[in-house]
Amino acid sequence: MENLNDIFNLSLDDFKEPEKRPSSIFKPEAKSGKDGVYKAVVRFLPWHKDVKKSIMKKWSSWLVNPANSEGKMVDCPSTVGKKSVLQDLYWKFKKSDSVAEQKLADNFSRRQRFASLVQIIKDDNNPENVGKIMVWPFGTKIYNKLQAEMKPEFGKPHIPFDLFEGKPFLVHVTMVAGYNNYDNCRFLDEKMAVSIDGKAMEKTQEDLAKIKAFLETSPDLASYDYQEWDQSTEDFVNSVISNTVPGGRMIAAAESANRKSTPEQSITITDIPAAPAASYRDWE
């Protein structure tokens, strides 16, 4: 039974706005910086649960269902080497001689997404974040800068995630043609040990224990790893396909069958007969 006594004992506390939880995401954007430039200094940190995944990377597609305008980011199975209907549809239409079909390819385009843990060293835009460990989701440009540091064309490789030899990274984001531009981001020259409560750590047993405890407070990077499709995601993808491309319902049905079949029984996109040319007018 509901406790009806509460409605007779109202207080202002009952109507307070819920407190917003501080975000664990580092999101440098030019519009949030001073005079349209976002500047900060961070240092990359290894993920204590799996150092080999200190740089999370995956392929994802932003899909929109034209039937109801619902949009959703969906991880592409090609990330983990699995057959992907999204990838198959993209290339099927991209390579088509039909201009209408080439336009359809854009509905299934993928982009590579990355994420790593960083400690905020300096950020005048959000000074409350200094010293914290945050997740930085980033794109290809920052990833390439990391790779260039670890696998340089010339010079000695450097591991940005090294807790004692890592170099700080200058975040310098500007706005170019309406988009955030990361060309000016770069690693600084000096190496620095990770710091906790403003104190640089050393390779002593006491400090190593502090570092371990500090890294264990990191946000969960696992949520940025490839996510297998659940039934809801599969239904959404099939609905997008059904409502976006000619013969989409057949393709969606074949995809559902493939996910329940053995490799020998699977059906490829090219096995689905093309719709009559006249029907493409509805998709231009």
Coordinates of C-alpha atoms in Angstrom, one line a residue:
M1 CA 0.0 0.0 0.0
E2 CA 1.3 3.5 -0.8
N3 CA 2.3 5.7 2.1
L4 CA -0.3 8.4 1.9
N5 CA 1.1 10.2 5.0
D6 CA 3.7 11.9 2.7
I7 CA 1.1 14.0 0.9
F8 CA 0.0 15.5 4.2
N9 CA 3.6 16.4 5.3
L10 CA 5.0 18.2 2.3
S11 CA 8.3 20.1 2.5
L12 CA 10.3 22.3 0.1
D13 CA 12.9 19.4 -0.1
D14 CA 10.3 17.4 -1.9
F15 CA 10.4 19.8 -4.8
K16 CA 14.2 20.3 -5.1
E17 CA 15.7 19.8 -8.6
P18 CA 17.8 16.6 -8.5
E19 CA 21.5 17.4 -8.3
K20 CA 23.4 17.0 -11.6
R21 CA 26.1 14.4 -11.4
P22 CA 29.5 15.8 -12.6
S23 CA 30.4 14.5 -16.0
S24 CA 33.3 12.1 -16.4
I25 CA 33.7 13.0 -20.1
F26 CA 36.3 15.4 -21.3
K27 CA 34.7 17.3 -24.2
P28 CA 36.9 20.1 -25.5
E29 CA 34.9 22.2 -28.0
A30 CA 35.9 25.6 -29.5
K31 CA 32.6 27.2 -28.6
S32 CA 33.3 26.4 -24.9
G33 CA 36.7 28.0 -24.9
K34 CA 37.8 31.6 -24.5
D35 CA 37.4 33.7 -27.7
G36 CA 36.4 30.5 -29.6
V37 CA 39.6 28.6 -28.7
Y38 CA 39.6 25.7 -26.2
K39 CA 43.0 25.2 -24.6
A40 CA 43.9 22.6 -21.9
V41 CA 46.7 20.3 -21.0
V42 CA 46.1 16.6 -20.3
R43 CA 48.2 13.4 -19.9
F44 CA 47.0 10.1 -21.2
L45 CA 46.6 7.3 -18.7
P46 CA 46.5 3.5 -19.1
W47 CA 43.3 1.6 -18.3
H48 CA 44.1 -0.5 -15.3
K49 CA 41.6 -3.2 -16.2
D50 CA 43.3 -3.9 -19.6
V51 CA 46.3 -1.8 -20.7
K52 CA 46.0 -3.2 -24.2
K53 CA 42.7 -1.4 -24.5
S54 CA 44.0 2.0 -23.3
I55 CA 42.9 3.2 -26.7
M56 CA 39.4 2.0 -27.3
K57 CA 38.5 1.9 -31.0
K58 CA 35.5 0.8 -33.0
W59 CA 33.5 1.5 -36.1
S60 CA 30.0 3.0 -35.6
S61 CA 27.2 4.2 -37.8
W62 CA 24.6 6.9 -37.0
L63 CA 21.4 5.4 -38.3
V64 CA 18.1 7.2 -38.7
N65 CA 14.7 5.5 -39.2
P66 CA 12.8 7.6 -41.8
A67 CA 9.6 6.2 -40.6
N68 CA 9.7 8.1 -37.3
S69 CA 13.0 10.1 -37.4
E70 CA 14.5 8.0 -34.5
G71 CA 18.3 8.2 -34.6
K72 CA 20.8 5.9 -32.9
M73 CA 24.5 5.2 -32.9
V74 CA 25.1 1.6 -33.7
D75 CA 28.4 -0.2 -33.4
C76 CA 29.4 -2.0 -36.6
P77 CA 30.2 -5.7 -36.2
S78 CA 33.1 -5.3 -38.6
T79 CA 34.9 -3.8 -35.6
V80 CA 35.5 -7.3 -34.3
G81 CA 35.8 -9.0 -37.7
K82 CA 32.2 -10.1 -37.9
K83 CA 30.0 -9.9 -41.1
S84 CA 28.2 -6.6 -41.1
V85 CA 25.0 -5.8 -43.0
L86 CA 25.8 -2.1 -42.5
Q87 CA 29.2 -2.5 -44.2
D88 CA 27.7 -4.7 -46.9
L89 CA 24.9 -2.2 -47.7
Y90 CA 27.3 0.7 -47.8
W91 CA 29.6 -0.8 -50.3
K92 CA 26.7 -2.3 -52.4
F93 CA 25.3 1.2 -52.9
K94 CA 28.6 3.1 -53.0
K95 CA 29.8 1.0 -56.0
S96 CA 26.5 1.2 -57.8
D97 CA 26.2 2.9 -61.2
S98 CA 23.0 4.4 -60.0
V99 CA 23.2 7.9 -58.6
A100 CA 20.1 7.2 -56.4
E101 CA 21.8 4.1 -55.0
Q102 CA 25.0 6.0 -54.3
K103 CA 23.0 8.5 -52.2
L104 CA 21.6 5.6 -50.2
A105 CA 25.1 4.6 -49.2
D106 CA 25.3 7.7 -47.0
N107 CA 22.6 6.2 -44.7
F108 CA 25.0 3.4 -43.7
S109 CA 28.4 5.1 -43.7
R110 CA 30.6 4.3 -40.7
R111 CA 33.2 6.4 -38.9
Q112 CA 35.9 5.2 -36.5
R113 CA 35.6 6.3 -32.9
F114 CA 38.2 6.2 -30.1
A115 CA 38.4 6.9 -26.4
S116 CA 41.1 7.0 -23.8
L117 CA 41.5 8.0 -20.2
V118 CA 43.2 11.3 -19.5
Q119 CA 44.2 13.2 -16.4
I120 CA 43.4 16.9 -16.6
I121 CA 46.6 18.9 -15.9
K122 CA 45.4 22.4 -16.8
D123 CA 42.0 23.6 -17.9
D124 CA 41.0 27.2 -17.2
N125 CA 37.6 26.5 -19.0
N126 CA 36.7 23.9 -16.3
P127 CA 39.2 24.3 -13.4
E128 CA 37.2 22.0 -11.2
N129 CA 38.3 19.1 -13.4
V130 CA 42.1 19.6 -12.8
G131 CA 43.6 16.5 -11.3
K132 CA 40.7 14.3 -12.3
I133 CA 40.7 11.2 -14.5
M134 CA 38.2 11.6 -17.3
V135 CA 37.3 9.8 -20.5
W136 CA 38.2 11.6 -23.7
P137 CA 36.2 10.3 -26.8
F138 CA 38.0 11.5 -29.9
G139 CA 38.3 11.1 -33.6
T140 CA 40.9 10.0 -36.1
K141 CA 43.0 13.2 -35.9
I142 CA 43.9 12.7 -32.2
Y143 CA 44.3 9.0 -32.8
N144 CA 46.8 9.7 -35.5
K145 CA 48.8 12.0 -33.2
L146 CA 49.0 9.2 -30.7
Q147 CA 50.1 6.8 -33.3
A148 CA 52.7 9.2 -34.6
E149 CA 54.2 9.4 -31.1
M150 CA 54.3 5.7 -30.6
K151 CA 55.3 4.7 -34.1
P152 CA 57.1 7.8 -35.5
E153 CA 58.4 7.8 -39.1
F154 CA 61.7 9.2 -37.7
G155 CA 63.1 9.4 -34.2
K156 CA 62.5 7.4 -31.0
P157 CA 59.1 6.0 -30.1
H158 CA 57.4 7.3 -27.0
I159 CA 54.6 5.8 -25.0
P160 CA 52.2 8.6 -24.0
F161 CA 50.5 6.3 -21.4
D162 CA 53.7 5.7 -19.5
L163 CA 53.0 6.7 -15.9
F164 CA 56.5 8.1 -15.3
E165 CA 57.7 9.0 -18.8
G166 CA 54.5 10.2 -20.5
K167 CA 54.5 13.6 -22.1
P168 CA 51.7 16.1 -21.5
F169 CA 49.4 16.8 -24.4
L170 CA 48.3 20.3 -25.4
V171 CA 44.7 20.4 -26.4
H172 CA 44.1 23.3 -28.7
V173 CA 40.7 23.3 -30.4
T174 CA 39.6 26.0 -32.9
M175 CA 36.5 26.3 -35.1
V176 CA 37.1 25.9 -38.8
A177 CA 34.2 25.9 -41.3
G178 CA 31.8 25.3 -38.4
Y179 CA 33.6 22.2 -37.1
N180 CA 36.0 21.7 -34.2
N181 CA 39.6 21.5 -35.5
Y182 CA 42.4 19.7 -33.7
D183 CA 45.3 20.5 -36.0
N184 CA 47.1 22.5 -33.3
C185 CA 46.9 19.8 -30.7
R186 CA 50.3 18.3 -29.9
F187 CA 52.5 16.6 -27.4
L188 CA 54.8 18.9 -25.3
D189 CA 58.5 18.2 -25.1
E190 CA 59.0 17.5 -21.4
K191 CA 58.2 14.2 -19.8
M192 CA 56.3 14.1 -16.5
A193 CA 55.2 11.5 -13.9
V194 CA 51.6 11.2 -13.0
S195 CA 50.7 13.5 -10.1
I196 CA 48.2 12.8 -7.3
D197 CA 46.9 15.7 -5.2
G198 CA 49.4 17.9 -6.9
K199 CA 52.4 15.7 -6.0
A200 CA 54.5 14.0 -8.7
M201 CA 54.7 10.3 -8.0
E202 CA 57.9 8.4 -7.8
K203 CA 58.8 4.7 -8.2
T204 CA 58.5 4.0 -4.5
Q205 CA 56.3 1.2 -3.0
E206 CA 54.2 3.9 -1.3
D207 CA 53.7 5.9 -4.5
L208 CA 53.1 2.8 -6.6
A209 CA 50.3 1.9 -4.2
K210 CA 48.8 5.4 -4.5
I211 CA 48.9 5.2 -8.3
K212 CA 47.2 1.8 -8.3
A213 CA 44.4 3.2 -6.0
F214 CA 44.1 6.4 -8.1
L215 CA 43.8 4.5 -11.4
E216 CA 41.1 2.3 -9.9
T217 CA 38.9 5.4 -9.5
S218 CA 38.9 5.8 -13.3
P219 CA 35.6 6.0 -15.2
D220 CA 34.7 2.7 -16.8
L221 CA 36.3 2.6 -20.3
A222 CA 34.5 -0.6 -21.1
S223 CA 31.3 1.3 -22.1
Y224 CA 33.4 2.7 -25.1
D225 CA 34.3 -0.7 -26.3
Y226 CA 32.4 -2.5 -29.1
Q227 CA 28.9 -3.4 -27.9
E228 CA 27.2 -6.5 -29.3
W229 CA 23.7 -6.0 -30.7
D230 CA 20.9 -6.8 -28.3
Q231 CA 17.4 -7.6 -29.6
S232 CA 16.4 -3.9 -29.4
T233 CA 19.4 -2.8 -31.5
E234 CA 18.8 -5.6 -34.1
D235 CA 15.1 -4.6 -34.4
F236 CA 16.1 -1.0 -34.8
V237 CA 18.6 -1.8 -37.6
N238 CA 16.2 -4.0 -39.4
S239 CA 13.5 -1.3 -39.2
V240 CA 16.0 1.3 -40.6
I241 CA 16.9 -1.1 -43.5
S242 CA 13.2 -1.9 -44.2
N243 CA 12.3 1.8 -44.4
T244 CA 15.3 3.1 -46.2
V245 CA 16.2 0.9 -49.1
P246 CA 14.3 -0.8 -51.9
G247 CA 13.8 -4.5 -51.0
G248 CA 14.7 -3.5 -47.5
R249 CA 12.3 -5.9 -45.8
M250 CA 13.8 -8.8 -47.6
I251 CA 17.3 -7.7 -46.6
A252 CA 16.2 -7.3 -43.0
A253 CA 14.6 -10.7 -43.0
A254 CA 17.7 -12.3 -44.4
E255 CA 19.9 -10.5 -41.9
S256 CA 17.7 -11.8 -39.0
A257 CA 18.0 -15.3 -40.5
N258 CA 21.8 -15.0 -40.8
R259 CA 22.1 -14.1 -37.1
K260 CA 20.3 -17.4 -36.3
S261 CA 22.0 -19.6 -38.9
T262 CA 25.3 -21.3 -39.5
P263 CA 27.9 -19.7 -41.9
E264 CA 27.0 -22.3 -44.5
Q265 CA 23.4 -21.2 -44.5
S266 CA 24.0 -17.4 -44.5
I267 CA 22.6 -15.2 -47.3
T268 CA 24.6 -12.3 -48.7
I269 CA 23.3 -8.9 -49.7
T270 CA 24.0 -9.7 -53.4
D271 CA 21.6 -12.7 -53.1
I272 CA 18.7 -10.3 -52.6
P273 CA 17.1 -9.4 -55.9
A274 CA 17.2 -5.7 -56.8
A275 CA 14.0 -3.8 -56.9
P276 CA 12.7 -2.6 -60.3
A277 CA 14.4 0.6 -61.5
A278 CA 11.2 2.6 -61.3
S279 CA 11.0 2.0 -57.6
Y280 CA 14.1 4.0 -56.9
R281 CA 12.3 7.2 -57.6
D282 CA 10.9 6.9 -54.1
W283 CA 14.4 7.0 -52.6
E284 CA 15.9 9.9 -54.5

